[in-house]
Amino acid sequence: LHLISGDDWGGAPDIDHTNPKVQQELSDWMNWLKTEVGFVGWRFDMVVGYAPRFTKTYVEKTSPDFAVGELYRSVSLGSDGKPLANQDKHRETLVNWVNDAGGVFYDHYIEWGLMEPIKKLTEIRKRNGITATSSVNILAAENDLYMAKIDNKIIVKIGPKLDLGNLLPSNAEVATSGQDYAVWEIK
């Protein structure tokens, strides 16, 4: 008997991803595929069958150049059988999976050319232990400027305004910046 951490599907046996031996053996096999066969990335199939934290584990243990998870859920339908305009539940499922698997939204990362800025922002977030439950103190919320201090570790600025007045403490060092955004780490 083993634990199921996701949806059950009769078409294949369940794998106990909670078992450290299973995690290690799958990771070893995946690393073999990278080093000996030449794989550079992963396509995680039927990711609703196990918790997204395990996808994150396998990505962290194998460091692929690229990984994608197949997460398919039926959309909400109206009484006429057509998709409803409000698909928030479906969207929330996708957003939560991407977040819990440690991923980013494909379009922004690949198609919009934001790979390097997103990598930098992700590194800053990890380095400072910023999570979805971090405290946020909004410093400014204007039509051309939004600034917030997060966990008293970083300050984020969004918007074109450059005159920040006294919003930025002297112990803040620029960690990264780009068009209409900047992030400072508080030292």
XYZ file of C-alpha atoms in Angstrom:
187
model
C 0.000 0.000 0.000
C 1.302 3.462 -0.831
C 0.104 7.009 -0.535
C -1.634 8.814 -3.366
C -0.847 12.521 -3.376
C -3.008 13.461 -6.364
C -5.900 12.263 -8.506
C -6.267 8.540 -9.121
C -6.321 7.203 -12.681
C -7.099 3.604 -13.546
C -4.957 3.581 -16.687
C -1.687 3.211 -14.789
C -0.460 2.136 -11.366
C 0.200 4.828 -8.801
C 3.766 5.615 -7.813
C 4.459 6.541 -4.189
C 6.242 9.850 -4.708
C 6.317 10.362 -0.926
C 8.864 7.532 -0.649
C 12.441 8.938 -0.523
C 13.784 5.807 -2.276
C 11.352 6.323 -5.173
C 12.348 9.991 -5.384
C 16.050 9.109 -5.439
C 15.692 6.314 -8.003
C 13.558 8.442 -10.335
C 16.018 11.333 -9.996
C 18.985 9.034 -10.665
C 17.269 7.666 -13.786
C 16.416 11.170 -14.994
C 20.012 12.306 -14.442
C 21.169 9.240 -16.408
C 18.857 10.293 -19.247
C 20.539 13.714 -19.182
C 24.157 12.591 -19.010
C 24.097 9.370 -21.041
C 21.219 9.802 -23.496
C 21.339 13.562 -24.007
C 17.977 14.691 -22.673
C 17.932 18.392 -21.759
C 14.433 18.765 -20.333
C 11.359 17.037 -19.001
C 7.691 16.722 -19.856
C 5.874 15.662 -16.714
C 2.777 13.737 -17.794
C -0.536 13.685 -15.911
C 0.739 15.949 -13.139
C -2.689 15.868 -11.481
C -1.757 12.321 -10.413
C 0.731 13.532 -7.797
C 1.321 16.649 -5.716
C 3.198 19.479 -7.475
C 5.833 19.502 -4.737
C 7.177 16.277 -6.249
C 7.580 17.879 -9.668
C 9.556 20.586 -7.873
C 11.685 17.906 -6.165
C 12.527 16.193 -9.463
C 13.361 19.496 -11.158
C 15.609 20.517 -8.259
C 17.396 17.125 -8.237
C 17.957 17.026 -12.013
C 18.378 20.693 -13.110
C 16.854 20.425 -16.605
C 17.196 23.264 -19.101
C 13.427 23.211 -19.470
C 10.487 21.381 -17.911
C 6.759 21.418 -18.572
C 3.881 19.700 -16.807
C 0.728 18.468 -18.521
C -2.108 19.641 -16.304
C -5.471 19.219 -17.927
C -8.722 19.930 -16.179
C -12.141 20.217 -17.747
C -13.451 23.742 -17.972
C -16.735 24.731 -16.337
C -19.691 24.290 -18.683
C -23.080 25.971 -18.695
C -26.426 24.198 -19.010
C -26.105 24.581 -22.795
C -22.854 22.584 -22.780
C -20.726 25.601 -23.739
C -17.822 26.878 -21.624
C -18.810 29.486 -19.058
C -17.188 32.921 -19.225
C -15.986 32.550 -15.628
C -13.201 29.971 -15.545
C -11.606 31.277 -12.341
C -11.577 27.866 -10.614
C -9.714 26.341 -13.568
C -7.267 29.267 -13.672
C -6.689 29.067 -9.924
C -5.836 25.361 -10.222
C -3.252 26.158 -12.906
C -1.746 29.076 -10.979
C -1.485 27.018 -7.785
C 0.171 24.130 -9.615
C 2.752 26.380 -11.287
C 3.496 28.064 -7.948
C 3.730 24.827 -5.938
C 5.888 23.160 -8.591
C 8.289 26.114 -8.427
C 7.604 27.198 -11.995
C 6.805 30.282 -14.016
C 4.222 31.059 -16.692
C 5.496 29.836 -20.105
C 4.374 32.810 -22.198
C 6.203 35.346 -20.045
C 9.308 33.202 -19.723
C 9.708 32.041 -23.320
C 7.497 33.897 -25.781
C 7.818 37.373 -24.266
C 11.601 37.085 -23.871
C 11.596 37.614 -20.103
C 13.665 34.554 -19.184
C 16.685 36.409 -17.766
C 14.724 39.031 -15.774
C 12.474 36.308 -14.328
C 15.531 34.220 -13.392
C 17.035 37.220 -11.564
C 13.770 37.974 -9.758
C 13.374 34.318 -8.776
C 16.940 34.229 -7.407
C 16.243 37.345 -5.309
C 13.029 35.821 -3.994
C 14.756 32.550 -3.036
C 17.807 34.274 -1.553
C 15.569 36.332 0.735
C 13.083 33.578 1.596
C 10.146 35.451 0.051
C 7.009 33.301 -0.224
C 3.337 33.750 -1.041
C 2.725 34.340 2.672
C 5.415 36.999 3.138
C 4.341 40.247 4.764
C 3.817 43.180 2.414
C 3.998 46.812 3.509
C 2.805 49.102 0.705
C 4.972 52.225 0.628
C 3.326 53.947 -2.349
C 0.335 53.271 -4.590
C 0.017 55.989 -7.218
C -0.901 55.950 -10.899
C 2.783 55.865 -11.937
C 4.381 54.220 -8.895
C 3.818 51.176 -6.714
C 6.369 50.381 -4.029
C 6.256 47.744 -1.330
C 8.595 46.398 1.324
C 8.370 42.613 1.582
C 9.325 40.836 4.819
C 11.569 43.834 5.588
C 14.091 42.172 3.244
C 13.401 43.637 -0.190
C 11.694 46.660 -1.721
C 9.885 46.339 -5.044
C 9.091 49.278 -7.343
C 6.755 49.057 -10.328
C 5.979 51.994 -12.604
C 7.826 54.680 -14.571
C 8.214 57.219 -11.742
C 11.863 57.720 -10.797
C 11.563 60.368 -8.060
C 11.156 58.152 -5.020
C 11.666 60.844 -2.400
C 12.396 59.283 0.987
C 10.702 55.947 0.212
C 14.028 54.169 -0.255
C 16.180 53.665 2.863
C 19.930 54.275 2.666
C 20.690 50.604 3.403
C 18.871 49.387 0.270
C 21.054 48.110 -2.585
C 19.776 47.561 -6.131
C 19.459 43.829 -6.800
C 17.973 44.123 -10.300
C 16.059 46.546 -12.474
C 14.450 46.829 -15.877
C 11.831 48.788 -17.764
C 9.564 50.359 -15.137
C 10.654 48.079 -12.279
C 13.415 47.697 -9.706
C 14.136 45.527 -6.686
C 16.384 46.486 -3.790
C 17.708 44.218 -1.064
C 17.890 45.702 2.412
C 21.367 45.158 3.864
